Coordinates of C-alpha atoms and ligand atoms in Angstrom, one line a residue:
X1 CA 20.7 -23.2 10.3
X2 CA 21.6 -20.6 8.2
X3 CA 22.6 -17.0 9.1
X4 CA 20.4 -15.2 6.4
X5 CA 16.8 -16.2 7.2
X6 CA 15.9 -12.4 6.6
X7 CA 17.2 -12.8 2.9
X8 CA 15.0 -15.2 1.7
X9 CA 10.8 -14.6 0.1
X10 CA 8.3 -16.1 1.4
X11 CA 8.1 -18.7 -1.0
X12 CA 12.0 -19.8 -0.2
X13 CA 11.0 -19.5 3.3
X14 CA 7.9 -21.9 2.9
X15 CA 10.0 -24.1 1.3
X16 CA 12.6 -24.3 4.2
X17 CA 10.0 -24.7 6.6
X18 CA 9.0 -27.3 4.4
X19 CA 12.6 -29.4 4.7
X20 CA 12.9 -28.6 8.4
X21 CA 16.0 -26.6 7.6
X22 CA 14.6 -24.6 10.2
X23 CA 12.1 -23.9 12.5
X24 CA 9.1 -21.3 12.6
X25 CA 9.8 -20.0 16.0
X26 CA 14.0 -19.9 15.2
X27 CA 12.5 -18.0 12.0
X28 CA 10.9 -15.5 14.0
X29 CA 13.7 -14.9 16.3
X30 CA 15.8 -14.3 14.0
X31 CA 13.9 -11.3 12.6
X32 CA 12.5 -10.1 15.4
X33 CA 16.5 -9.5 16.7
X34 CA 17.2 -7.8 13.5
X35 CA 14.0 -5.3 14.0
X36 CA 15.4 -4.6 17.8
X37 CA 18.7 -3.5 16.4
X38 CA 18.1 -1.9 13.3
X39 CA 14.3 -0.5 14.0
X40 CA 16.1 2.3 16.1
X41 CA 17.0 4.5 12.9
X42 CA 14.0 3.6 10.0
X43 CA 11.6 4.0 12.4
X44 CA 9.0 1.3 10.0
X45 CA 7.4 -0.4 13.6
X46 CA 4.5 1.5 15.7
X47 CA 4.5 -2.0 17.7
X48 CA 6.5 -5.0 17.5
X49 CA 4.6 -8.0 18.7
X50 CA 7.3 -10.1 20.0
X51 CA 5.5 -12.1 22.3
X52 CA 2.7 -12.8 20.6
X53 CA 4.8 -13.6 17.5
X54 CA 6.9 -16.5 19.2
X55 CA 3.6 -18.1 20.6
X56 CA 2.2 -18.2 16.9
X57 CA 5.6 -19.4 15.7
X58 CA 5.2 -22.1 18.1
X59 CA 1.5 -23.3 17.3
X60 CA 2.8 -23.5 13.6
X61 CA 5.8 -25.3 14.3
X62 CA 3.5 -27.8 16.2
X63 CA 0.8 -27.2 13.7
X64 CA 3.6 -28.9 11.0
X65 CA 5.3 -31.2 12.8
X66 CA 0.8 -33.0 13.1
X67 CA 1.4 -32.8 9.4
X68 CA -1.5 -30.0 9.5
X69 CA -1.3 -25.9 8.9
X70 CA -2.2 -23.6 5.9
X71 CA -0.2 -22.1 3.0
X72 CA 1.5 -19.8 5.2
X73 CA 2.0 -22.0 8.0
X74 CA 5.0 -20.2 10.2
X75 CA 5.6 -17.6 8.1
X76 CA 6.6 -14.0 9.2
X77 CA 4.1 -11.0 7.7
X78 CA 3.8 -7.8 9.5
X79 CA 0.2 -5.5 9.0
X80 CA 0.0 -1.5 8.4
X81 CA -1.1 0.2 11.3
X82 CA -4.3 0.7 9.6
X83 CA -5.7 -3.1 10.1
X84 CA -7.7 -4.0 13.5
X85 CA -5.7 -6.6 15.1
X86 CA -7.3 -8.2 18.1
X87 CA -5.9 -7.1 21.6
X88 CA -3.0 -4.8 19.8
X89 CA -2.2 -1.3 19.7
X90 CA -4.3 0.3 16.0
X91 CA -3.1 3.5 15.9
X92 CA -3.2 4.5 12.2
X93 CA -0.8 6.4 12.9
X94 CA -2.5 9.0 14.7
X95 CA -2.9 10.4 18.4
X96 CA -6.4 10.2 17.7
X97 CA -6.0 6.4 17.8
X98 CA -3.2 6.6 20.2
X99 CA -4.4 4.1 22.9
X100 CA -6.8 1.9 21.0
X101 CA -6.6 -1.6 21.2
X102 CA -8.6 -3.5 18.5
X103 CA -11.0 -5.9 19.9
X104 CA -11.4 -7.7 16.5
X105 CA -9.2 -8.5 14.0
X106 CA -9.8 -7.1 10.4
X107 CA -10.6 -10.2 7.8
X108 CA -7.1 -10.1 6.1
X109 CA -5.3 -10.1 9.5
X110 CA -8.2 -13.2 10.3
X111 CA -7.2 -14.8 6.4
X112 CA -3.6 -14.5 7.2
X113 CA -3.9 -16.0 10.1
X114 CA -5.5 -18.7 9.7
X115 CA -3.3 -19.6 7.2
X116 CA -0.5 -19.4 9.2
X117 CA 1.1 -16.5 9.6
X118 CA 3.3 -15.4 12.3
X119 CA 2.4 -11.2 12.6
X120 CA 5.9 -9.8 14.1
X121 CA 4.3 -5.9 14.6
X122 CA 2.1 -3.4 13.0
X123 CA 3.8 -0.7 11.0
X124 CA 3.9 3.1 11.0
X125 CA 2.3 4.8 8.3
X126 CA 1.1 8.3 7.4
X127 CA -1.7 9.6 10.1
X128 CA -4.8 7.7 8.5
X129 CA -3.1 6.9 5.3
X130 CA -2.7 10.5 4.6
X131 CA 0.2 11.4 2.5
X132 CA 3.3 10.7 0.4
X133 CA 6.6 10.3 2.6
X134 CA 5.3 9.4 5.8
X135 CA 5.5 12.6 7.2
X136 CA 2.3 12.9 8.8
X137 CA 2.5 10.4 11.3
X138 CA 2.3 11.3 14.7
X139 CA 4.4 8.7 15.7
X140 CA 7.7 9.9 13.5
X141 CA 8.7 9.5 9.7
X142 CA 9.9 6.5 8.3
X143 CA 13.6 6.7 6.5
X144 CA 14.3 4.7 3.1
X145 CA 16.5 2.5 3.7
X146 CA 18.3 3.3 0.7
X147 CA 19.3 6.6 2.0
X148 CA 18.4 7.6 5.5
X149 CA 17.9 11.2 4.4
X150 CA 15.1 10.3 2.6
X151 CA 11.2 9.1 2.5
X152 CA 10.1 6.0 1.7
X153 CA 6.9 7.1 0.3
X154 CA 3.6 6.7 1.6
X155 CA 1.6 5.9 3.0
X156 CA 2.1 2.6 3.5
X157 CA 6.0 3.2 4.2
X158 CA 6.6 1.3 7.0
X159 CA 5.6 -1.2 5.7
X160 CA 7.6 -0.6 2.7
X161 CA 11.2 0.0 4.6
X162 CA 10.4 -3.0 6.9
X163 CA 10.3 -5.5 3.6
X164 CA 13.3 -3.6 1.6
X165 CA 15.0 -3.4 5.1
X166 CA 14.6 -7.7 5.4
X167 CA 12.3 -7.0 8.8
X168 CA 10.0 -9.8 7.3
X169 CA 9.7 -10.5 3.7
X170 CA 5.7 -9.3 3.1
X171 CA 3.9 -6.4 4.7
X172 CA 0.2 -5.8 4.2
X173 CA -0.4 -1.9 2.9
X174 CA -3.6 -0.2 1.9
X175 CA -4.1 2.1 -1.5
X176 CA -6.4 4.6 -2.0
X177 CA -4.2 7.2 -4.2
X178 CA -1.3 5.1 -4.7
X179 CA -0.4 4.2 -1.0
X180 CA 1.0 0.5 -1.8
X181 CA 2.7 1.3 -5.4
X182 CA 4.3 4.0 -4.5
X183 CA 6.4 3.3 -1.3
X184 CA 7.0 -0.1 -2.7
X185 CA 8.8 1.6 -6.0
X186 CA 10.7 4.1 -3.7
X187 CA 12.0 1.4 -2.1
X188 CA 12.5 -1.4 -4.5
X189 CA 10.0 -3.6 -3.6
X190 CA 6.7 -5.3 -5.3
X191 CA 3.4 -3.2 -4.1
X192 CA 0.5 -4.9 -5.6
X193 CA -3.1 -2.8 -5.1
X194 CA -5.8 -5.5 -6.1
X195 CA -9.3 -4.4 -7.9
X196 CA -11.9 -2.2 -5.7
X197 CA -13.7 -5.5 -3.7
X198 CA -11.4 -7.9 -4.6
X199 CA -10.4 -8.0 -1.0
X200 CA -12.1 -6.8 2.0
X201 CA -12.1 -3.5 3.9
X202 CA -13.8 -4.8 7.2
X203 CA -11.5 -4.0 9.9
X204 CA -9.4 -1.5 8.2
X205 CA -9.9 2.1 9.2
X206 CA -11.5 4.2 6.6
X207 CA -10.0 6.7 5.0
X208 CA -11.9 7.2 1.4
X209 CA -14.4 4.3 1.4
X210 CA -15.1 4.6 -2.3
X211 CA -11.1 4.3 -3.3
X212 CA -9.1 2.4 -0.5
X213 CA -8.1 -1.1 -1.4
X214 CA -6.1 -3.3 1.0
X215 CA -3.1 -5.4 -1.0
X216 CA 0.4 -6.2 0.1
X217 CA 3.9 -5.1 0.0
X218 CA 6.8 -8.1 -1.0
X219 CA 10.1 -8.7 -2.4
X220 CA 8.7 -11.1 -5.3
X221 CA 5.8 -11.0 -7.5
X222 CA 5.3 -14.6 -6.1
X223 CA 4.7 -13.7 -3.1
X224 CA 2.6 -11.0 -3.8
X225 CA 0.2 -14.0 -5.9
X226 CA 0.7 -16.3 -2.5
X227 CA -0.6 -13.6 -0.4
X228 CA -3.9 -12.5 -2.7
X229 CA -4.9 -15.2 -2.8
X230 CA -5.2 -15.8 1.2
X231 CA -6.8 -12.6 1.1
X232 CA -9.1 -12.2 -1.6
X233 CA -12.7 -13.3 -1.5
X234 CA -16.3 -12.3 -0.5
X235 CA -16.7 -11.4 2.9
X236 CA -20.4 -10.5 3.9
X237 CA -18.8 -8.1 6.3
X238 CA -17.9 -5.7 3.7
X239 CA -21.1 -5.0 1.7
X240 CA -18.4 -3.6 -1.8
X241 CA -16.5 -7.1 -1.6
X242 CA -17.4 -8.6 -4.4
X243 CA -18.3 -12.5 -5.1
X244 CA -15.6 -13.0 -7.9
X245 CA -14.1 -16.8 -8.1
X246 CA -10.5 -16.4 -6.9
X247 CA -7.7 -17.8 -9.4
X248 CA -4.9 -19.7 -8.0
X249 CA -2.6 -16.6 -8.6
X250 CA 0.6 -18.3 -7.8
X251 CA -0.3 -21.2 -10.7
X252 CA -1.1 -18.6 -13.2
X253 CA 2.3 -16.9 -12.8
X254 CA 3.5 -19.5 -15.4
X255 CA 1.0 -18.9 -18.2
X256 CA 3.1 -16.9 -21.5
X257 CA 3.1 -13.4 -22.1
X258 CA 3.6 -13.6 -25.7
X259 CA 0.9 -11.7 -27.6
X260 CA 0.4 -10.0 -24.6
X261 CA -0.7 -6.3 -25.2
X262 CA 0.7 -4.1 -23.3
X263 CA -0.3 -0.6 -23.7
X264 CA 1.8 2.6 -23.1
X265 CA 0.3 5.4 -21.9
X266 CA 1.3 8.6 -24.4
X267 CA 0.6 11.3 -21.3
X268 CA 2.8 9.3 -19.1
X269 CA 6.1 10.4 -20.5
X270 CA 5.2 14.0 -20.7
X271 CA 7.1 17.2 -18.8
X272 CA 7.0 15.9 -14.5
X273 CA 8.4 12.7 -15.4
X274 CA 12.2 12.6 -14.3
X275 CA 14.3 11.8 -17.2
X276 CA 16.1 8.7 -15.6
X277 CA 13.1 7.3 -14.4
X278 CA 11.8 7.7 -18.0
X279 CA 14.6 5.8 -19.5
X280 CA 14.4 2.9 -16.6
X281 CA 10.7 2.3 -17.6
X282 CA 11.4 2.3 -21.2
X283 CA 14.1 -0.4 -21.0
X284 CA 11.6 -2.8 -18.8
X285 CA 9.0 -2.1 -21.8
X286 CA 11.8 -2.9 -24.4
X287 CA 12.2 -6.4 -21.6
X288 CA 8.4 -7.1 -21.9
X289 CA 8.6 -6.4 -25.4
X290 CA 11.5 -9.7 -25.9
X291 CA 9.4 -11.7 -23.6
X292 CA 6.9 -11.7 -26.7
X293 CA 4.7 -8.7 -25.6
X294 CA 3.1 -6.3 -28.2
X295 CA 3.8 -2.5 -27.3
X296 CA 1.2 -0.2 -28.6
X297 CA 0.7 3.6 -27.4
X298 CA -2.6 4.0 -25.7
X299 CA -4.1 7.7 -24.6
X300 CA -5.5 8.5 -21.2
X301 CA -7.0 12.1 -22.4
X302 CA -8.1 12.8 -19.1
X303 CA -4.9 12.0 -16.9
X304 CA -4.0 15.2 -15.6
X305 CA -7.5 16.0 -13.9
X306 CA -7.1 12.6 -11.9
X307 CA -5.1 14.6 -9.0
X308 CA -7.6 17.3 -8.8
X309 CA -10.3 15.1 -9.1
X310 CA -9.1 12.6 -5.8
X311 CA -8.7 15.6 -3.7
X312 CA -12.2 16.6 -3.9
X313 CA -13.3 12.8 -3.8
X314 CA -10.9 11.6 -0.7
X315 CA -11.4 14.6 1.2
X316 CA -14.9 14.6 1.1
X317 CA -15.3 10.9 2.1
X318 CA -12.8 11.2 4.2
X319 CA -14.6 14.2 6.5
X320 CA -17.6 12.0 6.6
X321 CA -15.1 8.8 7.6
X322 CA -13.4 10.7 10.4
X323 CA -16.1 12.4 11.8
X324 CA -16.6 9.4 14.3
X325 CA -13.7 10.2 16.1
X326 CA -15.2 13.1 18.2
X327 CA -13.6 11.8 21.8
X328 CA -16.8 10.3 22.9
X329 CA -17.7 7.7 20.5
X330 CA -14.1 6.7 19.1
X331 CA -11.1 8.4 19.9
X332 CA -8.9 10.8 22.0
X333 CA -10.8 12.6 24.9
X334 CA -9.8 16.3 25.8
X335 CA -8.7 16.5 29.2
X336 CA -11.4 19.1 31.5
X337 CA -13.4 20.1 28.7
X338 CA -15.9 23.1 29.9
X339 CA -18.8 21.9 27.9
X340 CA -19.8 19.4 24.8
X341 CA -18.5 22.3 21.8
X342 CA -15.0 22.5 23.9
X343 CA -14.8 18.6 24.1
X344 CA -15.7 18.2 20.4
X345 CA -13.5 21.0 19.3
X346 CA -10.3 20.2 21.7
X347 CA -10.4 16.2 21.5
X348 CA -10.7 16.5 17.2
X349 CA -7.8 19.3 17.6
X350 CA -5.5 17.6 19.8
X351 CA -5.8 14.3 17.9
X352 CA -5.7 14.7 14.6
X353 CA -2.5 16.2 12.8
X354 CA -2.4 19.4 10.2
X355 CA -2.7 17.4 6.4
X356 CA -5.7 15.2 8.2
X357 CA -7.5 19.0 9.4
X358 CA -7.0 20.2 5.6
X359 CA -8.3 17.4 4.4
X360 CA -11.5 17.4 6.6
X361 CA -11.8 21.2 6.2
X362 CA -11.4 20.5 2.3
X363 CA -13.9 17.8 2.2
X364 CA -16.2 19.1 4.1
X365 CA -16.4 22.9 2.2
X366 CA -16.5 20.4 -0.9
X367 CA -19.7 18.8 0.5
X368 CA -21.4 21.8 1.8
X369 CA -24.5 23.2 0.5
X370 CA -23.7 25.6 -2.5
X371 CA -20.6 24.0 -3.5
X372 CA -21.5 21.0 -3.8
X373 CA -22.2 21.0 -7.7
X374 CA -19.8 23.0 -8.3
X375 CA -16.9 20.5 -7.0
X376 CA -18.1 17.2 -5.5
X377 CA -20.9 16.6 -8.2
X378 CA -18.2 18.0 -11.2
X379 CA -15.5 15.5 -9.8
X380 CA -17.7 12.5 -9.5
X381 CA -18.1 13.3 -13.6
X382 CA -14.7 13.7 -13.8
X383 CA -14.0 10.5 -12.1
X384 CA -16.6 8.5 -14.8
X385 CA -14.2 10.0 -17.5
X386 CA -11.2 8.4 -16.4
X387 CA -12.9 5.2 -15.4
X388 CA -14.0 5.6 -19.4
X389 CA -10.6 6.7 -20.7
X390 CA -8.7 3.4 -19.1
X391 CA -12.4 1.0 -20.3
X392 CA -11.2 2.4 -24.1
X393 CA -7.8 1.8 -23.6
X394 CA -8.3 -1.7 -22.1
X395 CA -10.6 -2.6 -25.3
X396 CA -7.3 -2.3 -27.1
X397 CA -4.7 -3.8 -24.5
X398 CA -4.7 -6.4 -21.8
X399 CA -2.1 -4.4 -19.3
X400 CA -1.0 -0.8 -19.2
X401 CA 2.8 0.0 -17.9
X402 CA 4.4 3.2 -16.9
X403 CA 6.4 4.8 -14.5
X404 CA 4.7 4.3 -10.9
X405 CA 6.0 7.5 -9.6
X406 CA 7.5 10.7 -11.6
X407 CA 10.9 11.2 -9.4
X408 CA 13.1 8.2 -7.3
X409 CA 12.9 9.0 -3.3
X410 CA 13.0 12.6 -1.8
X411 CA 14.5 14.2 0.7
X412 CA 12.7 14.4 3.8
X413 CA 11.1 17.5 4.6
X414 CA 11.5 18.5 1.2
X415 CA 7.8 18.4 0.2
X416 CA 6.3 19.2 3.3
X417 CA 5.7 22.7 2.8
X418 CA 4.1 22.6 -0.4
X419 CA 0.8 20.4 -0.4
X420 CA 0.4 20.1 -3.6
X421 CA 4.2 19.0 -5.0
X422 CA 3.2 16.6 -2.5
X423 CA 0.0 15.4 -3.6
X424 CA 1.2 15.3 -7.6
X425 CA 3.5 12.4 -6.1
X426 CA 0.6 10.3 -7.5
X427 CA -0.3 11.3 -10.7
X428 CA 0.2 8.0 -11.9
X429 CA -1.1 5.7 -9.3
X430 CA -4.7 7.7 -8.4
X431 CA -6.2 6.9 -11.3
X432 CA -6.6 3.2 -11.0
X433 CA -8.2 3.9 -7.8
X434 CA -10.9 6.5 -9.0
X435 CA -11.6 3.5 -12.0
X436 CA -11.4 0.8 -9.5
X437 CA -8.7 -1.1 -11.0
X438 CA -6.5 -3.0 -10.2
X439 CA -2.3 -2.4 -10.5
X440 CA 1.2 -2.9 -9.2
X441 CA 4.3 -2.1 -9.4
X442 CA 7.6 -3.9 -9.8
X443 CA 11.0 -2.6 -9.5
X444 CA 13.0 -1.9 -13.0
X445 CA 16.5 -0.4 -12.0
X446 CA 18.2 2.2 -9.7
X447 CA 18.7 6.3 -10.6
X448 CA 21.6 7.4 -8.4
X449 CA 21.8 4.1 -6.3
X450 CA 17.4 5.2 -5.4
X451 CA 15.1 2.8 -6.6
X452 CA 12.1 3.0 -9.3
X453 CA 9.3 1.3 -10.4
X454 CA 7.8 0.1 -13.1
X455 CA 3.5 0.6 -12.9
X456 CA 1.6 -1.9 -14.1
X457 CA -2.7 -1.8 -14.8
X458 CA -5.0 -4.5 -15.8
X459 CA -9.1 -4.2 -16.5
X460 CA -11.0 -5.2 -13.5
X461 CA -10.3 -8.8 -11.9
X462 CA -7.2 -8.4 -14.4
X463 CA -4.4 -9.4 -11.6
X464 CA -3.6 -12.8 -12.9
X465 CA -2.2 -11.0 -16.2
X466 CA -0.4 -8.6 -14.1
X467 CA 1.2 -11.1 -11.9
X468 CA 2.1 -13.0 -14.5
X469 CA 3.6 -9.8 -16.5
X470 CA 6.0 -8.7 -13.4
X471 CA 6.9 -12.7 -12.8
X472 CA 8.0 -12.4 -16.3
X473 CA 9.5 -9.5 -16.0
X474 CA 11.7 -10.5 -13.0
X475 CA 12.7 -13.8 -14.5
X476 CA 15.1 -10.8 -17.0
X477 CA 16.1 -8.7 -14.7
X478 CA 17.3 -9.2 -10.9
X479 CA 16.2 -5.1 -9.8
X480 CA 13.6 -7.0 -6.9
X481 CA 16.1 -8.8 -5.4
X482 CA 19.0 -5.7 -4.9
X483 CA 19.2 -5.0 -1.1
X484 CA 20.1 -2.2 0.5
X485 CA 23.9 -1.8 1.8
X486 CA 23.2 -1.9 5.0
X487 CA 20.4 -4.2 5.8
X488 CA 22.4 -7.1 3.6
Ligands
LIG1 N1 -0.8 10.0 -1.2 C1 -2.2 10.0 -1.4 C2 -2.9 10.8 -0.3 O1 -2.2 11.5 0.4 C3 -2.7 8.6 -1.4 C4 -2.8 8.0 0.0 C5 -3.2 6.6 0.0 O2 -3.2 5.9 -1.0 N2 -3.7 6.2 1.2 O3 -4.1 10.8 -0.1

């Protein structure tokens, strides 16, 4: 058997399974031993499901040698925090949610496994998707495993450092600002957010119901088209998934991109955009362009409101989201309370951490009576501008590309005073979430040994042509497949 199990993609993986090179459950061991000893430092696990994960390898391993199993039959995924999984620890990365056991699973975690997959552990994660750099979760940052000093973004980043690290080649992530594109560009790996109801929400804790978007994190395009199309697909349990055929995404990987019109947002490249990541972007454009795509300039006038714009939006649908967890219907339960206020008041203070209290606070002043008009009415207005800017551009272009995120990976703790440097993290990223659209990102070279990420956007439904334009993409370049030193 081979030594470097953990270096392989899903697809390779599937394919050794195939052979009988190796086995499922010799699979799993091998990565789970890899998260015991290296977990320690990146911190990317909540819970590793050990047990549970060498059963399942076993079933598969049966399932194959009957001649029967799905797609990913025996193959290792691990699922954000976020995702109810039947029977384990759902934190979300909070002490609200610190000893709740799911007693469903959510329909991705069901999809994925019943195709197959062997879940090794649920991974940490900004408190209830909240943030940048997974800082805010109560259970510890996450480091990049490119440089230990520093974030892997947010705030899917566990699930980020546990794919760049080799802990399991995909990782499910959720996006409702930029929470899959981003840590996957800080990291070097493929982040892919699908459109708004392409795949369902059911069993994934709400954050922003309007804007979150469950999608995966991998270390091929490939994979990332495997995986979607496990997931995607109605499910009358989430009332906004949507009944939209589903494409055999890993078939239409192959299709050309010549004559493909990729459009290159003017605003993009203005002042905030870090000069090396600039010149990384524009040499993967200048790769798409000798793959036979057409690069033409394309405006979004209305860019720079997108930030200001999600945190009314987010923070208002997330104060109504999180009011459930009050310590008597869901949640942590204050200790001697002396009567219903104190309970209320102590459980919701004790659980949840400072950026989830601004962002109720915000959201809820947003909603109130009075100011309403003034900022939640004005940024839903705002938000049917953008959605309009990217519908113009898209009547011009099939795919628009950019940088994914303005600098390479910071320094822990060097955002966390300042909000807001924080929060422009994902100026590039939040608007396909206020339009619904979906995007990815790919990674397209190294600043100072740090990776970056190359954004790509596609009209609704539009992920075929975006798969297929990263595929491309990677077939030029080898950026996806550079590991970090010390997880080789
Ligand atoms: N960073 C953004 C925020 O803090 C986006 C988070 C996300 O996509 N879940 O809200």
């Amino acid at each position: 058997m081979s030594q470097d199990l953990h270096t392989l993609t899903l697809t390779q993986l599937a394919a050794g399974l195939g052979n009988g090179d190796y086995s499922s459950v010799q699979l799993t061991e091998a990565l789970l031993a890899r998260i015991a000893s290296l977990d320690k430092t990146l911190n990317a696990f909540v819970t590793v499901t050990a047990d549970a994960a060498l059963a399942a390898a076993r079933r598969a391993d049966e399932s194959r040698a009957a001649g029967k199993g799905g797609v990913l039959n025996g193959l290792p995924v691990v699922h954000k925090d976020i995702f109810c999984t039947r029977g384990v620890l759902t934190t979300c990365g909070s002490r609200m949610l610190e000893n709740f056991v799911a007693p469903y699973d959510a329909t991705i975690v069901e999809r994925l496994n019943a195709a197959g997959a062997v879940v090794l552990g649920k991974t940490n994660m900004d408190e209830f998707a909240m943030g940048s750099s997974n800082e805010t979760s109560y259970f510890g940052p996450v480091r990049n495993p490119w440089d230990l000093e520093r974030s892997p973004g947010g705030s899917s980043g566990g699930s980020a450092a546990a794919v760049a690290a080799r802990f399991a080649p995909a990782a499910t992530g959720t996006d409702t600002g930029g929470s899959i594109r981003q840590p996957a560009a800080l990291t070097g790996t493929v982040g892919l957010k699908p459109t708004y109801g392409r795949v369902s929400r059911y069993g994934m804790i709400a954050f922003a119901s309007s804007l979150d978007q469950a999608g995966v994190i991998t270390r091929s395009t490939e994979d990332a088209a495997l995986l979607l199309g496990v997931m995607a697909g109605l499910d009358e349990r989430d009332s906004t998934s949507i009944d939209h055929p589903v494409p055999d995404y890993v078939d239409a990987l192959s299709g050309p991109i010549d004559g493909l019109r990729v459009g290159v947002v003017r605003q993009h490249f203005d002042a905030g955009l870090d000069e090396k990541c600039a010149a990384a972007v524009r040499e993967a454009l200048a790769v798409l362009e000798a793959r036979g795509a057409v690069l033409t300039e394309v405006d979004l006038p209305n860019l720079d409101l997108s930030v200001p714009t999600y945190y009314v939006v987010a923070p208002a649908e997330c104060s109504s989201n999180l009011s459930r967890f009050d310590g008597i219907r869901f949640g942590h339960r204050a200790d001697n309370p002396e009567d219903l206020l104190d309970l209320y008041c102590r459980s919701r203070g004790e659980g949840f951490g400072a950026e989830v209290k601004r962002r109720i606070m915000t959201g809820t002043y947003v909603l109130s009576a009075g100011y309403y008009d003034a900022y939640y009415l004005k940024a839903q207005q705002v938000r049917q501008l953008i959605a309009d800017d990217f519908k113009k551009a898209f009547a011009e272009v099939d795919v628009i590309a950019g940088p994914t995120s303005p600098t390479p990976a910071f320094k822990l703790g060097d955002k966390t005073d300042d909000p807001i440097t924080m929060y422009l993290n994902d100026i590039y990223t939040i608007g396909a979430n206020l339009a619904g659209l979906p995007a990815l990102s790919t990674p397209c070279g190294f600043v100072e040994g740090l990776p970056v990420g190359l954004h790509l956007v596609g009209p609704h439904f539009g992920e075929a042509a975006l798969l297929r334009c990263s595929h491309h993409y990677e077939q030029e370049t080898d950026w996806h497949t550079a590991c970090p030193e010390s997880y080789r």
